[in-house]
Amino acid sequence: MIQKIREKIDFGTRRYVISMLFLLLISFLLHASELAVNVSNGKNEFSFYALLQLFLNDVTFIYIATTYLYLIYLLIYYLSDFSARMLLAFVLIIMICVQIGLMQYYLISNMLLGADMWSYSWNDIKLTVAASVTISWWQILLFPTVLIACMQLHYYFQQHTFSFLTSIILLVLILSIGFANRHYNWIEIKDINDKNLVINKESYFIDKTKEFIKGRQVNSPYLQQELLASAGAYPLQIKQSTTDYLGPYLNKKSTPPNIVFILVEGLGKTFVGPYADYEGCMPFLDSLSRQGLFWSNFISNAGRTFGVLPAILGSLPFGKSGFMEEPNMPYHTSLIKLLNQNGYSSSFYYSGAAKFDGMRNFLEKQEIGNIYDEDNFEDSYQKLPANSGGFTWGYGDKELFKNSFRFVSKTKQPYFNIYLTVTTHEPFNIPNPSSYEQRLQYFMAKNGNPQVAQNKDAFRCLMYTDDAIRNFIEEYKKRSEYNNTIFLITGDHRMIPVKHKNEIDRYHVPLLIYSPLLKTHKLFKSMASHDDVPSTFTAYLKNAYKMQMPDSVHWLGSGLTFETHFTNNKHIPIMRNKGQIADYVFGKYFITDGALQDLSDNLIQTQNRDEELTKKGEKYIEQFKNINDYVCSNNKLYNYLFVPDTSIKEYTTTPTNEVIVEEEKKEAPKTTSPKKETTVENKTNSPKPKETNTPKAAIKPTAKVVEQNINTDDELKAAQAFVIKNPGNAQGYYNLGVQHLKLGNYSWAKANLEKSLALNYKLKEAYQALINMELQRGDREAARWYYYKAIGVFEKSEFENELIKIKGR
């Protein structure tokens, strides 16, 4: 018996060790070829130290795998030689396939694949892969050829094992090198592209997946003491800053300005403005940067598009996988909601499918007036050319801007319009690319950076988008409202395929505010982020145009800073990929994957080895992760009920359900809140919207409807007065929510009804009102969420009717 065990351990160990050496050889050859491809593409320079670190990281991966597999393999080998060998071969083939897939992803996207894979919907994954990956016939043949060759080589290795003693020595050597490399930093790699290259892609993917599955727990002492002392803690709710730093740069008109946000896909600072590495590839934006207010040390709060709308519109936390992916978004406000409440109309323009990344759902939660996406283009418009796999993101940027003029408001009502472009995203296809060839050749010769030649398609797209924005602004100049319009232009993140100079370069984007209202132009070097935009615009509109804004907000950002020298007093959290918060800016420091960097003008990084500062940076990240999880998981982001105390300004049109005709204005009482009718134009099966010059207020109501509105308004005032006198009365907040429901003010109704439950979680009618409200709005998932909250307090039978409605029976 003992002899048999010894023999099994002998043969099993010899075959296991030779299999691990085989895996190490294949891994190293694959990663060496990865380095060769990147060197040939200009993304990396050949470095012996990078190659050595790559080998050490592969050894470390074998060490980790051995820790889990060796004893399991010996146990199976003792029971069945054949089963153990087949299982080991199967595991090795799977590991090699995964390795090839992760390498392919990195070579195409220049990014490491981590837990973000589990944060995208299947449809979003298909779109992203289709845009980035094209598979040719030789690749289809190469993949099985490589696998067959690997299987044959593994069989050869199995027939030529080492002695037991040599195998033990090799096993101990692998474990020792792997352990030492995992815990000690032998080789310092400074270049960001080399750092990403030498990382073992399997180890990275597994580690990030484990973190994602484990999730976050609110366990920091900071939160225990300061945030969770009260069950009603709202750690991100702060007093709204009222200081207006933007207003002094703008002339004031008699009516509020139109506001237009242009969010350009992949627009990094490296392509635009003074001191840009590729200055001149987008000459029109360069000229605007000299005519407007320009921030040269500005960053995005996320490394992908999923983060730009929540940040720039709401200065919102990330949730688990990006705020737009939160299944139950915590109660919040945003620029869209606040401008709507002050009489603005609002629209979103996108040339792809607005459902991507959860954008449509998020915008509808903001009660945006209109969403125009690829369903709202007429047949005369042409989509971007498809890649070899037949995929296209949608329509080009020129088509996007041209099409939007069919819908841009022509009434006296000010508007807030948001554009999100797609042309500068992989696969970098534009109509008639040859028309940019001469311009591209001239730029290549002038700039001299080899990255231009190695990314010609990307730079053609940048030139195309520059022309698209030029055409857009020139067309706007023909419109009467141009002289009272503010344009904000920024990137959602920095383009990924073009080589980055350092880690923060991925987030380094320009911010440009351009307007005929500007008194002067100026270059600002102080740091800021997308999160700072809402605070700046609300303070400006409140001070310059006496608009009503809430006293308390949940903004992560404190507002843009207007310093002409490099400085930063902000804390800026960053979500690199969905589900991965690994970067954080505090003051003039940037911590990324546990490494501290000093920041200077143009966001140049220098490594800082100060251990105390590094620990402080890691603590900031940990605290933010906990706060982020706490507020999003427990609906503890915001509990401030904002209700304007005067009627809508005279420049607004009267919504459909505000039925006051000209002769009755003196008798009819003013409403205490705008009654907004939210319309989302681009439902898949709905007809395309047509322009109309007939304002909604022209619809004359019957006397009966007028009387009903007057009564409802009086009841609303009475409910508001009661709540002011009795702030702790749950029934009072319930009654106020019901009155808002009658007026169609859903966000205010929801806030009041939830407040009533916060004061009395056993208020059954509040649950019922919330469920019915969400069903009325067509959001069955939200209704289901309130149903589950209700049956956590009451018996299921008490909400049987609501369940039937939710199921749609």
mmCIF file of C-alpha atoms in Angstrom, residues 132-358:
data_model
loop_
_atom_site.group_PDB
_atom_site.id
_atom_site.type_symbol
_atom_site.label_atom_id
_atom_site.label_comp_id
_atom_site.label_asym_id
_atom_site.label_seq_id
_atom_site.Cartn_x
_atom_site.Cartn_y
_atom_site.Cartn_z
ATOM 1 C CA SER A 132 -13.283 46.170 -31.935
ATOM 2 C CA VAL A 133 -12.725 42.661 -33.267
ATOM 3 C CA THR A 134 -12.624 41.545 -36.868
ATOM 4 C CA ILE A 135 -11.833 37.882 -37.519
ATOM 5 C CA SER A 136 -10.274 36.803 -40.807
ATOM 6 C CA TRP A 137 -10.169 33.307 -42.285
ATOM 7 C CA TRP A 138 -6.495 32.799 -41.396
ATOM 8 C CA GLN A 139 -7.245 33.552 -37.722
ATOM 9 C CA ILE A 140 -10.019 30.966 -37.769
ATOM 10 C CA LEU A 141 -7.522 28.377 -39.064
ATOM 11 C CA LEU A 142 -4.656 29.509 -36.830
ATOM 12 C CA PHE A 143 -6.468 29.046 -33.527
ATOM 13 C CA PRO A 144 -7.195 25.283 -33.794
ATOM 14 C CA THR A 145 -3.763 24.780 -35.371
ATOM 15 C CA VAL A 146 -2.086 26.313 -32.327
ATOM 16 C CA LEU A 147 -4.208 24.198 -29.972
ATOM 17 C CA ILE A 148 -3.396 20.965 -31.808
ATOM 18 C CA ALA A 149 0.304 21.840 -31.784
ATOM 19 C CA CYS A 150 0.109 22.517 -28.040
ATOM 20 C CA MET A 151 -1.587 19.182 -27.395
ATOM 21 C CA GLN A 152 1.089 17.348 -29.394
ATOM 22 C CA LEU A 153 3.853 19.199 -27.563
ATOM 23 C CA HIS A 154 2.275 18.415 -24.205
ATOM 24 C CA TYR A 155 2.111 14.727 -25.116
ATOM 25 C CA TYR A 156 5.821 14.836 -26.000
ATOM 26 C CA PHE A 157 6.632 16.486 -22.669
ATOM 27 C CA GLN A 158 4.651 13.801 -20.819
ATOM 28 C CA GLN A 159 6.808 11.116 -22.406
ATOM 29 C CA HIS A 160 10.052 12.795 -21.346
ATOM 30 C CA THR A 161 9.792 13.534 -17.648
ATOM 31 C CA PHE A 162 12.584 14.313 -15.213
ATOM 32 C CA SER A 163 13.556 12.179 -12.251
ATOM 33 C CA PHE A 164 11.546 12.537 -9.066
ATOM 34 C CA LEU A 165 14.335 14.436 -7.287
ATOM 35 C CA THR A 166 14.816 16.844 -10.208
ATOM 36 C CA SER A 167 11.055 17.348 -10.407
ATOM 37 C CA ILE A 168 10.889 18.203 -6.699
ATOM 38 C CA ILE A 169 13.763 20.674 -7.080
ATOM 39 C CA LEU A 170 12.060 22.303 -10.086
ATOM 40 C CA LEU A 171 8.735 22.454 -8.227
ATOM 41 C CA VAL A 172 10.378 24.110 -5.203
ATOM 42 C CA LEU A 173 12.195 26.527 -7.543
ATOM 43 C CA ILE A 174 8.946 27.515 -9.267
ATOM 44 C CA LEU A 175 7.207 28.025 -5.932
ATOM 45 C CA SER A 176 10.108 30.052 -4.517
ATOM 46 C CA ILE A 177 10.445 32.359 -7.535
ATOM 47 C CA GLY A 178 6.693 32.774 -7.731
ATOM 48 C CA PHE A 179 6.386 33.578 -4.030
ATOM 49 C CA ALA A 180 9.289 36.041 -4.088
ATOM 50 C CA ASN A 181 8.039 37.828 -7.208
ATOM 51 C CA ARG A 182 4.550 38.103 -5.763
ATOM 52 C CA HIS A 183 5.746 39.744 -2.549
ATOM 53 C CA TYR A 184 8.875 41.666 -3.595
ATOM 54 C CA ASN A 185 9.362 44.199 -6.380
ATOM 55 C CA TRP A 186 12.608 43.125 -8.049
ATOM 56 C CA ILE A 187 12.337 45.087 -11.289
ATOM 57 C CA GLU A 188 10.952 48.611 -11.578
ATOM 58 C CA ILE A 189 8.924 49.168 -14.754
ATOM 59 C CA LYS A 190 8.093 52.853 -15.242
ATOM 60 C CA ASP A 191 6.408 53.026 -18.637
ATOM 61 C CA ILE A 192 2.621 52.551 -18.374
ATOM 62 C CA ASN A 193 2.487 50.530 -21.598
ATOM 63 C CA ASP A 194 5.266 48.195 -20.385
ATOM 64 C CA LYS A 195 3.512 47.817 -17.018
ATOM 65 C CA ASN A 196 0.313 46.631 -18.653
ATOM 66 C CA LEU A 197 2.183 44.391 -21.066
ATOM 67 C CA VAL A 198 4.157 42.436 -18.443
ATOM 68 C CA ILE A 199 1.134 41.770 -16.220
ATOM 69 C CA ASN A 200 0.013 38.163 -16.474
ATOM 70 C CA LYS A 201 -3.418 38.571 -18.053
ATOM 71 C CA GLU A 202 -4.901 35.461 -16.423
ATOM 72 C CA SER A 203 -3.814 36.460 -12.930
ATOM 73 C CA TYR A 204 -5.202 39.958 -13.431
ATOM 74 C CA PHE A 205 -8.541 38.667 -14.722
ATOM 75 C CA ILE A 206 -8.906 36.135 -11.889
ATOM 76 C CA ASP A 207 -7.933 38.655 -9.173
ATOM 77 C CA LYS A 208 -10.382 41.298 -10.420
ATOM 78 C CA THR A 209 -13.151 38.718 -10.791
ATOM 79 C CA LYS A 210 -12.610 37.557 -7.203
ATOM 80 C CA GLU A 211 -12.830 41.161 -6.017
ATOM 81 C CA PHE A 212 -16.033 41.637 -8.011
ATOM 82 C CA ILE A 213 -17.652 38.487 -6.588
ATOM 83 C CA LYS A 214 -16.585 39.330 -3.065
ATOM 84 C CA GLY A 215 -18.050 42.821 -3.417
ATOM 85 C CA ARG A 216 -17.705 45.626 -0.937
ATOM 86 C CA GLN A 217 -18.748 45.708 2.718
ATOM 87 C CA VAL A 218 -19.227 48.794 4.829
ATOM 88 C CA ASN A 219 -16.598 47.914 7.380
ATOM 89 C CA SER A 220 -14.224 50.853 7.704
ATOM 90 C CA PRO A 221 -13.905 52.520 11.119
ATOM 91 C CA TYR A 222 -14.435 55.865 9.407
ATOM 92 C CA LEU A 223 -17.894 54.827 8.279
ATOM 93 C CA GLN A 224 -18.777 53.058 11.483
ATOM 94 C CA GLN A 225 -18.062 56.160 13.531
ATOM 95 C CA GLU A 226 -19.107 58.998 11.277
ATOM 96 C CA LEU A 227 -21.581 57.651 8.754
ATOM 97 C CA LEU A 228 -23.480 54.897 10.448
ATOM 98 C CA ALA A 229 -23.994 56.623 13.784
ATOM 99 C CA SER A 230 -27.463 57.423 12.504
ATOM 100 C CA ALA A 231 -29.668 55.223 10.358
ATOM 101 C CA GLY A 232 -30.505 58.339 8.360
ATOM 102 C CA ALA A 233 -26.894 59.290 7.542
ATOM 103 C CA TYR A 234 -26.399 60.838 4.089
ATOM 104 C CA PRO A 235 -22.614 61.176 3.938
ATOM 105 C CA LEU A 236 -22.459 62.797 0.480
ATOM 106 C CA GLN A 237 -25.214 65.353 1.045
ATOM 107 C CA ILE A 238 -23.650 68.794 1.458
ATOM 108 C CA LYS A 239 -24.634 72.440 1.356
ATOM 109 C CA GLN A 240 -24.766 73.813 -2.179
ATOM 110 C CA SER A 241 -22.005 76.306 -2.939
ATOM 111 C CA THR A 242 -23.483 79.645 -4.022
ATOM 112 C CA THR A 243 -20.257 81.326 -5.138
ATOM 113 C CA ASP A 244 -20.376 81.965 -8.869
ATOM 114 C CA TYR A 245 -16.928 81.804 -10.487
ATOM 115 C CA LEU A 246 -18.179 81.390 -14.065
ATOM 116 C CA GLY A 247 -20.519 84.411 -14.201
ATOM 117 C CA PRO A 248 -17.782 87.105 -14.234
ATOM 118 C CA TYR A 249 -16.541 85.729 -17.562
ATOM 119 C CA LEU A 250 -19.960 85.964 -19.249
ATOM 120 C CA ASN A 251 -22.115 88.869 -20.346
ATOM 121 C CA LYS A 252 -25.621 88.727 -18.963
ATOM 122 C CA LYS A 253 -28.720 88.725 -21.175
ATOM 123 C CA SER A 254 -32.305 89.439 -20.234
ATOM 124 C CA THR A 255 -33.191 85.747 -20.611
ATOM 125 C CA PRO A 256 -31.293 82.673 -19.414
ATOM 126 C CA PRO A 257 -28.862 81.134 -21.916
ATOM 127 C CA ASN A 258 -29.318 77.959 -23.880
ATOM 128 C CA ILE A 259 -26.780 75.350 -22.756
ATOM 129 C CA VAL A 260 -25.265 72.791 -25.135
ATOM 130 C CA PHE A 261 -22.964 70.007 -23.928
ATOM 131 C CA ILE A 262 -20.888 68.220 -26.598
ATOM 132 C CA LEU A 263 -19.352 65.017 -25.195
ATOM 133 C CA VAL A 264 -16.816 63.729 -27.712
ATOM 134 C CA GLU A 265 -15.949 60.043 -27.716
ATOM 135 C CA GLY A 266 -12.269 59.477 -26.878
ATOM 136 C CA LEU A 267 -11.294 63.163 -26.995
ATOM 137 C CA GLY A 268 -8.116 63.363 -24.932
ATOM 138 C CA LYS A 269 -6.261 66.554 -24.048
ATOM 139 C CA THR A 270 -3.331 65.121 -26.011
ATOM 140 C CA PHE A 271 -5.227 65.949 -29.244
ATOM 141 C CA VAL A 272 -6.441 69.484 -28.456
ATOM 142 C CA GLY A 273 -5.202 72.837 -27.234
ATOM 143 C CA PRO A 274 -1.874 74.261 -26.132
ATOM 144 C CA TYR A 275 0.965 71.833 -25.327
ATOM 145 C CA ALA A 276 -0.963 68.922 -26.867
ATOM 146 C CA ASP A 277 1.224 66.070 -28.157
ATOM 147 C CA TYR A 278 -0.817 65.984 -31.353
ATOM 148 C CA GLU A 279 -1.674 69.688 -31.581
ATOM 149 C CA GLY A 280 -2.926 70.540 -35.044
ATOM 150 C CA CYS A 281 -4.860 67.345 -35.784
ATOM 151 C CA MET A 282 -8.076 69.117 -34.700
ATOM 152 C CA PRO A 283 -7.458 72.738 -35.810
ATOM 153 C CA PHE A 284 -11.006 73.981 -35.230
ATOM 154 C CA LEU A 285 -11.087 72.845 -31.618
ATOM 155 C CA ASP A 286 -7.599 74.330 -31.238
ATOM 156 C CA SER A 287 -8.985 77.676 -32.424
ATOM 157 C CA LEU A 288 -11.962 77.439 -30.027
ATOM 158 C CA SER A 289 -9.579 76.706 -27.149
ATOM 159 C CA ARG A 290 -7.931 80.076 -27.844
ATOM 160 C CA GLN A 291 -11.284 81.875 -28.018
ATOM 161 C CA GLY A 292 -12.948 80.366 -24.963
ATOM 162 C CA LEU A 293 -12.284 79.249 -21.402
ATOM 163 C CA PHE A 294 -9.987 76.237 -21.552
ATOM 164 C CA TRP A 295 -8.925 73.851 -18.766
ATOM 165 C CA SER A 296 -5.721 72.010 -19.700
ATOM 166 C CA ASN A 297 -5.474 69.796 -16.580
ATOM 167 C CA PHE A 298 -9.007 68.433 -16.625
ATOM 168 C CA ILE A 299 -9.881 64.747 -16.148
ATOM 169 C CA SER A 300 -12.806 62.392 -16.588
ATOM 170 C CA ASN A 301 -14.101 60.381 -13.638
ATOM 171 C CA ALA A 302 -14.150 57.090 -15.531
ATOM 172 C CA GLY A 303 -12.056 55.288 -18.114
ATOM 173 C CA ARG A 304 -15.019 54.454 -20.330
ATOM 174 C CA THR A 305 -18.139 56.179 -21.646
ATOM 175 C CA PHE A 306 -20.350 54.674 -18.923
ATOM 176 C CA GLY A 307 -19.151 57.318 -16.450
ATOM 177 C CA VAL A 308 -19.545 60.586 -18.343
ATOM 178 C CA LEU A 309 -23.315 61.224 -18.112
ATOM 179 C CA PRO A 310 -23.686 60.539 -14.361
ATOM 180 C CA ALA A 311 -20.610 62.679 -13.622
ATOM 181 C CA ILE A 312 -21.143 65.705 -15.833
ATOM 182 C CA LEU A 313 -24.924 65.830 -15.310
ATOM 183 C CA GLY A 314 -25.215 64.742 -11.679
ATOM 184 C CA SER A 315 -21.777 64.545 -10.028
ATOM 185 C CA LEU A 316 -22.884 61.101 -8.903
ATOM 186 C CA PRO A 317 -21.065 58.175 -7.267
ATOM 187 C CA PHE A 318 -20.381 55.015 -9.260
ATOM 188 C CA GLY A 319 -22.377 52.297 -7.557
ATOM 189 C CA LYS A 320 -21.060 48.802 -8.144
ATOM 190 C CA SER A 321 -20.599 48.916 -11.928
ATOM 191 C CA GLY A 322 -21.307 52.512 -12.876
ATOM 192 C CA PHE A 323 -24.288 54.554 -11.707
ATOM 193 C CA MET A 324 -26.290 53.924 -14.898
ATOM 194 C CA GLU A 325 -26.069 50.171 -14.259
ATOM 195 C CA GLU A 326 -27.502 50.385 -10.744
ATOM 196 C CA PRO A 327 -30.667 48.215 -10.678
ATOM 197 C CA ASN A 328 -32.216 50.564 -8.099
ATOM 198 C CA MET A 329 -30.674 53.992 -8.473
ATOM 199 C CA PRO A 330 -30.688 55.902 -5.188
ATOM 200 C CA TYR A 331 -32.783 59.051 -5.116
ATOM 201 C CA HIS A 332 -30.779 61.900 -6.650
ATOM 202 C CA THR A 333 -30.976 65.112 -8.604
ATOM 203 C CA SER A 334 -29.148 66.350 -11.707
ATOM 204 C CA LEU A 335 -28.666 69.321 -14.001
ATOM 205 C CA ILE A 336 -31.457 67.998 -16.216
ATOM 206 C CA LYS A 337 -33.952 67.839 -13.353
ATOM 207 C CA LEU A 338 -32.976 71.238 -11.951
ATOM 208 C CA LEU A 339 -33.079 73.013 -15.306
ATOM 209 C CA ASN A 340 -36.404 71.346 -16.106
ATOM 210 C CA GLN A 341 -37.757 72.712 -12.823
ATOM 211 C CA ASN A 342 -36.600 76.177 -13.857
ATOM 212 C CA GLY A 343 -38.405 76.156 -17.176
ATOM 213 C CA TYR A 344 -35.830 74.644 -19.535
ATOM 214 C CA SER A 345 -36.561 71.997 -22.110
ATOM 215 C CA SER A 346 -34.010 69.179 -22.362
ATOM 216 C CA SER A 347 -32.891 66.784 -25.102
ATOM 217 C CA PHE A 348 -30.244 64.121 -25.651
ATOM 218 C CA TYR A 349 -28.770 63.488 -29.107
ATOM 219 C CA TYR A 350 -26.888 60.290 -29.917
ATOM 220 C CA SER A 351 -26.272 58.574 -33.234
ATOM 221 C CA GLY A 352 -26.176 55.025 -31.878
ATOM 222 C CA ALA A 353 -28.591 53.041 -29.707
ATOM 223 C CA ALA A 354 -29.358 55.076 -26.567
ATOM 224 C CA LYS A 355 -29.958 51.914 -24.532
ATOM 225 C CA PHE A 356 -26.208 51.157 -24.650
ATOM 226 C CA ASP A 357 -24.538 51.323 -21.222
ATOM 227 C CA GLY A 358 -27.939 52.000 -19.632
#
